[in-house]
XYZ file of C-alpha atoms in Angstrom:
588
model
C 0.000 0.000 0.000
C 1.406 3.389 -1.010
C 1.910 6.338 1.302
C -0.958 8.202 -0.325
C -3.290 5.390 0.706
C -2.027 5.485 4.298
C -2.069 9.269 4.662
C -5.839 9.339 4.979
C -5.548 7.503 8.303
C -3.135 10.091 9.714
C -5.646 12.298 11.619
C -7.517 9.561 13.479
C -4.301 7.585 14.083
C -2.527 10.505 15.750
C -5.508 11.251 17.969
C -6.015 7.653 19.111
C -2.314 6.998 19.730
C -1.844 10.140 21.823
C -5.050 9.650 23.806
C -4.326 5.980 24.548
C -0.758 6.728 25.631
C -2.017 9.583 27.794
C -4.656 7.406 29.445
C -2.367 4.451 30.185
C 0.380 6.760 31.436
C -1.858 8.234 34.132
C -3.575 4.923 34.848
C -0.215 3.356 35.713
C 1.799 6.218 37.182
C -0.635 8.817 38.598
C -2.102 8.387 42.063
C -5.146 10.554 42.727
C -5.540 10.945 46.483
C -8.434 13.391 46.576
C -10.773 15.316 44.245
C -8.424 18.272 44.668
C -5.798 16.350 42.716
C -8.287 15.644 39.934
C -9.358 19.295 39.723
C -5.987 20.996 40.123
C -3.426 18.329 39.326
C -0.609 16.744 41.291
C 2.067 19.079 39.932
C 2.007 22.803 39.369
C 0.975 23.873 35.894
C 3.156 26.575 34.381
C 1.636 29.818 33.192
C 2.790 29.110 29.627
C 1.067 25.722 29.583
C -2.024 27.267 31.109
C -2.029 29.887 28.345
C -1.635 27.206 25.658
C -4.556 25.201 27.047
C -6.716 28.325 27.054
C -5.686 29.065 23.470
C -6.625 25.561 22.324
C -10.102 25.945 23.809
C -10.750 29.273 22.102
C -9.141 28.586 18.735
C -10.677 25.139 18.145
C -14.152 26.383 17.125
C -12.581 29.142 15.036
C -10.563 26.807 12.843
C -13.549 24.472 12.448
C -16.391 26.889 11.770
C -15.716 30.607 11.710
C -13.294 30.724 8.739
C -16.161 29.846 6.449
C -18.295 32.658 7.808
C -15.812 35.507 8.055
C -13.552 36.784 5.279
C -9.920 37.154 6.229
C -10.128 40.930 6.640
C -12.902 40.588 9.228
C -10.754 38.273 11.337
C -8.542 41.275 12.095
C -11.499 43.146 13.559
C -12.546 40.092 15.532
C -9.070 39.915 17.064
C -9.151 43.626 17.891
C -12.407 43.120 19.770
C -11.003 40.114 21.604
C -7.979 42.195 22.559
C -10.182 44.940 24.031
C -11.954 42.364 26.195
C -8.575 40.980 27.240
C -7.391 44.421 28.379
C -10.421 44.688 30.649
C -9.875 41.189 32.022
C -6.134 41.561 32.606
C -6.138 45.038 34.106
C -9.325 45.129 36.184
C -11.052 41.757 36.551
C -8.096 39.406 37.113
C -7.856 40.311 40.856
C -11.496 39.298 41.287
C -10.927 36.021 39.468
C -7.926 35.356 41.679
C -9.910 36.305 44.777
C -12.585 33.689 44.066
C -11.663 30.783 46.318
C -13.478 27.982 44.502
C -12.355 25.983 41.438
C -15.784 26.824 40.003
C -16.365 30.316 38.680
C -20.054 29.877 39.517
C -19.129 30.216 43.181
C -18.475 33.913 42.525
C -22.216 34.402 41.991
C -22.894 32.851 45.392
C -20.361 35.149 47.055
C -21.601 38.202 45.179
C -25.366 37.849 45.685
C -25.764 35.142 48.364
C -28.754 33.618 46.567
C -28.998 29.858 46.189
C -31.516 29.951 43.326
C -29.385 32.255 41.183
C -26.290 30.210 41.990
C -28.004 26.956 40.982
C -29.446 28.556 37.831
C -26.009 29.759 36.739
C -24.519 26.309 37.394
C -27.183 24.515 35.356
C -26.899 26.984 32.476
C -23.116 26.631 32.386
C -23.417 22.843 32.320
C -25.887 23.032 29.420
C -23.654 25.445 27.495
C -20.584 23.264 28.009
C -22.443 20.175 26.803
C -23.584 22.009 23.665
C -20.082 23.370 23.070
C -18.523 19.911 23.444
C -21.095 18.373 21.104
C -20.304 21.025 18.485
C -16.570 20.369 18.745
C -17.035 16.601 18.555
C -19.348 16.767 15.543
C -17.079 19.102 13.615
C -13.994 17.053 14.464
C -15.699 13.884 13.229
C -16.790 15.696 10.071
C -13.239 16.915 9.571
C -11.826 13.398 9.906
C -14.406 11.832 7.590
C -13.353 14.162 4.787
C -10.236 11.986 4.449
C -11.777 8.615 5.407
C -15.145 8.788 3.753
C -15.727 5.026 3.751
C -15.735 4.796 7.575
C -18.932 5.373 9.488
C -18.993 8.780 11.225
C -20.908 7.187 14.104
C -18.043 4.786 14.799
C -15.487 7.586 14.609
C -17.604 9.739 16.927
C -17.942 6.937 19.487
C -14.269 5.972 19.386
C -13.086 9.570 19.600
C -15.491 10.374 22.434
C -14.567 7.442 24.668
C -10.820 7.715 24.043
C -10.952 11.371 25.115
C -12.703 10.273 28.329
C -10.060 7.581 28.890
C -7.283 10.148 28.416
C -8.371 12.235 31.423
C -10.267 9.772 33.639
C -7.215 8.740 35.686
C -5.248 11.993 35.685
C -7.691 14.883 35.636
C -5.955 18.234 35.368
C -2.604 16.438 35.468
C -3.422 14.939 32.059
C -3.608 18.316 30.332
C -0.457 19.595 32.049
C 1.647 16.475 31.442
C 4.649 16.251 29.158
C 2.845 13.920 26.728
C 0.034 16.412 26.236
C 2.433 19.344 25.987
C 4.692 17.528 23.511
C 1.688 16.689 21.337
C 0.635 20.327 21.321
C 4.139 21.405 20.328
C 4.135 18.805 17.542
C 0.864 20.147 16.188
C 2.125 23.732 16.351
C 5.372 22.830 14.591
C 3.453 21.091 11.830
C 1.143 24.074 11.499
C 4.133 26.423 11.395
C 5.750 24.385 8.630
C 2.566 24.427 6.576
C 1.778 28.069 7.150
C 5.207 29.655 6.867
C 6.166 27.717 3.769
C 5.403 30.876 1.839
C 6.096 33.531 4.470
C 6.744 36.374 2.019
C 3.354 36.077 0.372
C 1.694 35.728 3.763
C 3.179 38.997 5.049
C 2.325 40.775 1.800
C -1.297 39.618 1.885
C -1.654 40.453 5.569
C -0.364 44.007 5.072
C -2.612 44.409 2.027
C -5.642 43.385 4.071
C -4.742 45.832 6.846
C -4.306 48.752 4.439
C -7.134 48.108 1.995
C -10.106 47.173 4.154
C -12.797 49.626 5.186
C -12.666 49.710 8.978
C -15.936 51.622 9.304
C -18.113 49.190 7.375
C -21.065 47.425 8.960
C -19.376 44.031 8.640
C -16.264 45.319 10.383
C -18.210 46.622 13.367
C -20.089 43.330 13.576
C -16.870 41.311 13.702
C -15.452 43.775 16.254
C -18.370 43.481 18.660
C -18.426 39.684 18.281
C -14.781 39.643 19.309
C -15.564 41.739 22.397
C -18.503 39.582 23.495
C -16.690 36.308 22.870
C -13.655 37.628 24.694
C -15.723 38.703 27.690
C -17.426 35.324 27.785
C -14.296 33.202 27.576
C -12.034 35.369 29.742
C -14.299 36.416 32.631
C -17.470 34.288 32.441
C -16.899 30.779 31.131
C -15.546 27.969 33.348
C -13.445 26.787 30.392
C -10.573 29.226 30.809
C -11.077 29.695 34.546
C -10.428 25.978 35.054
C -6.994 26.339 33.458
C -5.714 29.330 35.422
C -7.326 28.706 38.798
C -4.241 26.843 40.033
C -1.900 29.760 39.324
C -0.490 30.895 42.638
C -0.640 34.679 42.304
C -2.584 37.401 40.561
C 0.550 38.446 38.697
C 0.968 34.947 37.246
C -2.700 34.979 36.314
C -2.267 38.235 34.408
C 0.846 36.943 32.676
C -0.963 33.761 31.657
C -3.884 35.750 30.240
C -1.506 38.030 28.339
C 0.354 35.061 26.843
C -2.954 33.445 25.919
C -4.167 36.533 24.077
C -0.868 36.812 22.225
C -0.861 33.156 21.168
C -4.516 33.251 20.182
C -4.063 36.380 18.065
C -0.945 35.012 16.389
C -2.357 31.591 15.566
C -5.726 32.932 14.459
C -4.307 35.592 12.170
C -1.761 33.213 10.676
C -4.118 30.288 10.134
C -6.991 32.324 8.757
C -5.153 34.902 6.681
C -2.390 32.757 5.202
C -2.866 32.493 1.462
C -0.946 29.225 1.361
C -3.331 27.494 3.779
C -6.701 29.013 2.969
C -6.141 30.073 -0.620
C -9.690 29.619 -1.828
C -11.435 29.725 1.582
C -12.843 26.830 3.516
C -16.016 25.437 2.046
C -17.922 22.496 3.491
C -21.467 23.805 3.684
C -22.595 22.549 0.301
C -21.143 19.050 0.442
C -23.811 16.354 0.615
C -21.945 13.420 2.167
C -19.219 15.113 4.193
C -17.666 18.452 4.938
C -14.960 19.317 2.419
C -12.806 21.442 4.670
C -10.240 22.638 2.160
C -10.045 24.047 -1.307
C -6.278 24.385 -1.570
C -4.814 26.483 -4.329
C -3.187 24.435 -7.068
C -0.370 26.915 -7.576
C 3.097 25.761 -6.523
C 1.755 22.437 -5.199
C 2.982 19.212 -6.683
C 0.594 16.511 -7.823
C 1.754 14.197 -5.041
C 1.033 16.738 -2.316
C -2.235 17.765 -3.907
C -3.550 14.202 -3.954
C -2.808 13.177 -0.397
C 0.004 14.561 1.710
C -0.837 18.231 2.034
C -4.580 17.906 2.811
C -3.912 14.995 5.178
C -1.291 16.949 7.085
C -3.562 19.959 7.457
C -6.427 17.698 8.436
C -4.313 15.925 11.043
C -3.147 19.168 12.656
C -6.618 20.679 12.902
C -8.139 17.400 14.099
C -5.499 17.155 16.811
C -6.137 20.708 17.998
C -9.895 20.154 18.054
C -9.561 16.842 19.918
C -7.366 18.495 22.556
C -10.091 21.096 23.027
C -12.630 18.297 23.539
C -10.492 16.907 26.375
C -10.300 20.328 28.027
C -14.034 20.951 27.765
C -14.905 17.521 29.179
C -12.535 18.080 32.086
C -14.061 21.471 32.812
C -17.555 20.040 32.576
C -17.036 17.229 35.093
C -15.195 19.550 37.490
C -18.087 21.990 37.329
C -20.617 19.228 37.999
C -18.564 17.913 40.913
C -17.829 21.248 42.545
C -21.318 22.742 42.327
C -23.684 19.757 42.373
C -22.115 16.531 43.654
C -19.646 17.742 46.245
C -22.184 18.974 48.832
C -23.903 15.576 48.621
C -20.784 13.385 48.796
C -18.549 15.446 51.060
C -18.932 13.001 53.972
C -17.856 9.971 51.971
C -14.319 8.680 51.678
C -11.886 10.281 49.269
C -11.712 7.217 47.023
C -15.494 7.163 46.746
C -15.427 10.842 45.799
C -12.836 10.215 43.091
C -14.833 7.228 41.864
C -17.971 9.365 41.641
C -16.055 11.909 39.540
C -14.851 9.203 37.148
C -18.297 7.617 36.889
C -19.826 11.056 36.335
C -17.277 11.713 33.588
C -18.258 8.457 31.896
C -21.973 9.273 32.143
C -21.694 12.854 30.895
C -19.330 11.715 28.124
C -21.811 9.057 27.028
C -24.547 11.692 26.895
C -22.353 13.907 24.710
C -21.531 11.003 22.387
C -25.206 10.038 22.118
C -26.231 13.610 21.295
C -23.467 13.877 18.695
C -24.463 10.614 17.014
C -28.106 11.676 16.985
C -27.117 14.997 15.422
C -25.067 13.217 12.779
C -27.910 10.791 12.117
C -30.342 13.656 11.551
C -27.795 15.279 9.214
C -28.156 18.577 11.060
C -24.524 19.730 10.700
C -25.202 20.348 7.012
C -27.878 22.893 7.896
C -27.081 24.222 11.344
C -23.337 23.698 11.621
C -22.287 27.075 10.209
C -24.366 29.075 12.690
C -24.041 26.733 15.682
C -21.415 28.876 17.409
C -23.433 31.998 16.696
C -26.454 30.357 18.320
C -24.342 29.303 21.296
C -22.960 32.838 21.572
C -26.501 34.181 21.701
C -27.425 31.710 24.442
C -24.392 32.652 26.535
C -24.813 36.420 26.093
C -27.154 36.763 29.145
C -24.575 34.955 31.284
C -21.846 37.257 29.992
C -23.990 40.271 30.856
C -24.571 38.900 34.375
C -20.879 38.527 35.166
C -19.887 41.786 33.484
C -22.468 43.793 35.424
C -21.532 41.970 38.635
C -17.911 43.036 38.235
C -18.694 46.645 37.290
C -21.736 47.825 39.272
C -21.799 47.680 43.088
C -25.533 48.437 43.260
C -26.459 45.294 41.296
C -28.396 43.021 43.664
C -29.779 39.507 43.575
C -33.254 40.526 42.439
C -31.912 42.486 39.509
C -29.456 39.751 38.543
C -32.095 37.011 38.622
C -34.699 39.084 36.780
C -32.228 40.225 34.139
C -30.880 36.723 33.528
C -34.368 35.252 33.117
C -35.373 38.163 30.875
C -32.314 37.631 28.700
C -33.014 33.913 28.356
C -36.631 34.614 27.439
C -35.537 37.221 24.883
C -33.108 34.720 23.373
C -35.848 32.135 22.957
C -38.128 34.727 21.340
C -35.437 35.719 18.843
C -34.754 32.119 17.888
C -38.455 31.434 17.517
C -38.769 34.362 15.142
C -35.755 33.206 13.158
C -36.412 29.465 12.871
C -40.187 29.124 13.111
C -41.800 32.353 11.988
C -39.652 33.156 8.985
C -38.436 30.674 6.369
C -35.156 29.046 7.288
C -32.377 31.374 6.227
C -28.649 30.880 6.129
C -26.690 33.937 5.202
C -23.092 33.104 5.902
C -21.866 31.596 2.638
C -21.515 33.910 -0.355
C -19.781 31.156 -2.359
C -20.759 28.958 -5.293
C -21.529 25.470 -3.997
C -21.068 22.027 -5.459
C -24.785 21.338 -5.866
C -25.286 24.632 -7.708
C -26.865 26.261 -4.692
C -26.206 29.964 -4.953
C -26.540 32.397 -2.085
C -26.571 35.943 -3.365
C -26.394 38.257 -0.383
C -23.916 39.909 1.928
C -22.366 38.378 5.004
C -24.476 40.220 7.547
C -27.911 41.109 6.232
C -30.663 38.621 6.865
C -32.638 39.409 3.695
C -31.502 36.758 1.244
C -32.750 34.312 -1.353
C -31.776 30.744 -2.101
C -31.841 28.777 -5.315
C -32.092 25.527 -3.391
C -35.786 24.634 -3.299
C -35.786 23.115 0.206
C -34.845 26.461 1.721
C -37.381 28.485 -0.241
C -40.689 27.290 1.141
C -42.931 28.287 4.020
C -46.213 26.705 4.872
C -49.412 28.718 4.960
C -49.584 28.476 8.739
C -46.057 29.717 9.228
C -46.625 32.525 6.779
C -49.716 33.641 8.694
C -47.772 33.560 11.947
C -44.974 35.487 10.288
C -47.355 38.245 9.189
C -48.743 38.588 12.717
C -45.304 38.496 14.297
C -43.988 41.173 11.986
C -46.863 43.431 13.046
C -46.382 42.765 16.756
C -42.570 42.650 16.831
C -41.401 44.613 13.790
C -38.036 45.541 15.300
C -37.092 42.015 16.388
C -38.053 40.596 13.000
C -35.611 42.935 11.258
C -32.596 42.082 13.442
C -30.048 39.935 11.544
C -28.923 36.811 13.337
C -25.348 38.066 13.597
C -26.613 40.765 15.970
C -28.574 38.395 18.202
C -25.755 38.114 20.797
C -25.550 41.896 21.188
C -29.341 42.193 21.371
C -29.661 39.651 24.176
C -26.662 41.183 25.960
C -28.279 44.638 25.918
C -31.688 43.286 26.994
C -30.139 41.435 29.932
C -27.969 44.365 31.004
C -30.775 46.920 30.932
C -33.119 44.596 32.824
C -30.546 43.956 35.537
C -29.650 47.593 36.034
C -33.227 48.893 36.037
C -34.497 46.312 38.534
C -31.449 46.786 40.752
C -31.852 50.569 40.789
C -35.503 50.191 41.801
C -34.800 47.652 44.551
C -31.327 48.627 45.784
C -30.543 49.203 49.456
C -27.897 51.379 51.091
C -26.547 48.653 53.396
C -22.844 48.295 52.579
C -21.652 46.617 55.769
C -22.414 43.115 54.488
C -20.954 43.695 51.039
C -17.523 42.368 50.112
C -15.981 45.150 48.044
C -13.254 42.885 46.709
C -15.852 41.247 44.470
C -16.058 44.314 42.204
C -13.409 46.179 40.257
C -13.736 49.493 42.107
C -12.320 48.112 45.368
C -9.352 50.563 45.445
C -11.747 53.485 45.010
C -14.468 52.513 47.442
C -13.856 55.670 49.464
C -15.440 57.691 46.675
C -18.729 55.815 46.955
C -19.093 55.047 50.660
C -18.171 56.433 54.063
C -17.469 52.952 55.440
C -14.168 52.546 53.654
C -12.087 51.457 56.602
C -14.627 48.922 57.821
C -15.434 47.405 54.440
C -11.931 47.071 53.023
C -9.950 46.148 56.122
C -12.477 43.532 57.186
C -11.613 40.576 54.948
C -14.761 38.489 55.170
C -13.227 36.052 52.675
C -9.692 34.986 52.005
C -8.013 34.425 48.680
C -8.290 30.957 47.204
C -4.562 30.386 47.671
C -5.200 30.317 51.434
C -8.144 27.914 51.220
C -8.438 24.507 49.619
C -6.556 25.378 46.476
C -3.551 24.182 44.556
C -1.201 26.021 46.933
C -2.796 24.335 49.910
C -2.698 20.961 48.198
C 1.033 21.245 47.595
C 1.825 22.172 51.189
C 0.068 19.266 52.889
C 0.764 17.595 50.254
C -2.675 16.013 49.775
C -5.270 17.512 52.114
C -8.207 15.672 53.553
C -10.947 17.439 51.623
C -13.602 16.089 53.982
C -12.345 18.360 56.754
C -10.889 21.293 54.843
C -13.914 22.266 52.784
C -16.733 21.611 55.206
C -16.878 25.288 56.141
C -17.054 26.293 52.467
C -20.376 24.611 51.766
C -22.213 25.680 54.895
């Protein structure tokens, strides 16, 4: 069998080999004494490795989905928006993140508002969002792999990939993603990507400079990409448990800021290089119009030999992107089970032995992983990625916008109270559901992200942003009489919402949630500041401007930093603490 015949197995082979080695390594040589070791690892994770893990989480959906929706010049504006959110997180919000003493970022809501219902609601919503995010990554990774191995069943690949990712972290937890095997695999993927991308460095720099100088920075599309970068940055950096899980174990606020800065730099570099490089994405990524599988690449035929064109070059690109996406799946599954344990299972199992607690975490990981695999297989069976894959991240961003508004307002506004936060969050969720109902049920199904000619002669003649579009494909051009009647009524009752393009749904729900929170809080606020912990908001150094109780509120540390509680620092000093006794006071 020739090399060209074997190259198609390269992506799935690399993933399975690395995951199996990782799982057996920790099964044989890692001893988990307590859930703390599973959550925070048995060795200290460096800030550079923490930044790389965060970058893998954020860049994985971009390289799978967003390149097909955003032209290269709009990626620059997306990165600028992400950088603005990073400045806010690094300069002002990182001390609050470091001050939170729990491995779960949801615990901040409990400290901030002291309301069990809001705390539980935030936990459940985060779990749902993480499950959806993991399902999206798994489906797109399977679709990416099947582009090279079309004769294998995607259901088998999905099942194998899902359970091997669970096996890779079941016996090591956070230690798995900070181990040398995992880090070496990441470096291998980055070196391969660097070789592919910088093969034609001169043309890449020329095209990048041309994009910077020629694009209209005041266009509607540019502002849309810019605000999406800000909202996504705020969600990942200060709201989502995904990144918080990776830098919780850092021992100081300075190291946390350095890790965030390195993450933003790596993310910007890799995103701009991978999405703007003419050698890698010469003719854009196009998989929306494929019937059987997603054709991820349309590589330019210039300066590429016949041998590389037929097998080596696409397989190498496919292997690198599949490896990056599969690493992100591991990180999301680890974050998901840690969130479930910390916020839901731990209060119920805190009195049991440490081995029973670890066993419950591993069993929970198997159960939640099986649910994710089942949902992914069902989605593949229904062939939904063909229709909803391109806008899946946009839908998820709209769903998470109310949560982003909750955390952002909690950090910024001292007068925000529990009533306002709960009311605003529920209002934002309801507004999100209304917008999606108007988009999917009231109006004919519209996809307006692909201004390219497709393989089945489906033409989409419209701009990237505007929702008014027409399709030549007959299945997307019908609406029943009932739906049309509902659409006419809805357009009379909600004319503004019906005209909002789907790319502005995240901003709409963010604004609705923010205004609801602030208005309700202003109407129900109280002047009692003695029970408020001012270190939970960003204006802690300037509290004297807003209150006369400066000395009492700031000097009285009602809470201690997480490095003094049951954290990674504490775990290394004891060296493995008895979590049954050390965290009892935290859950009372």
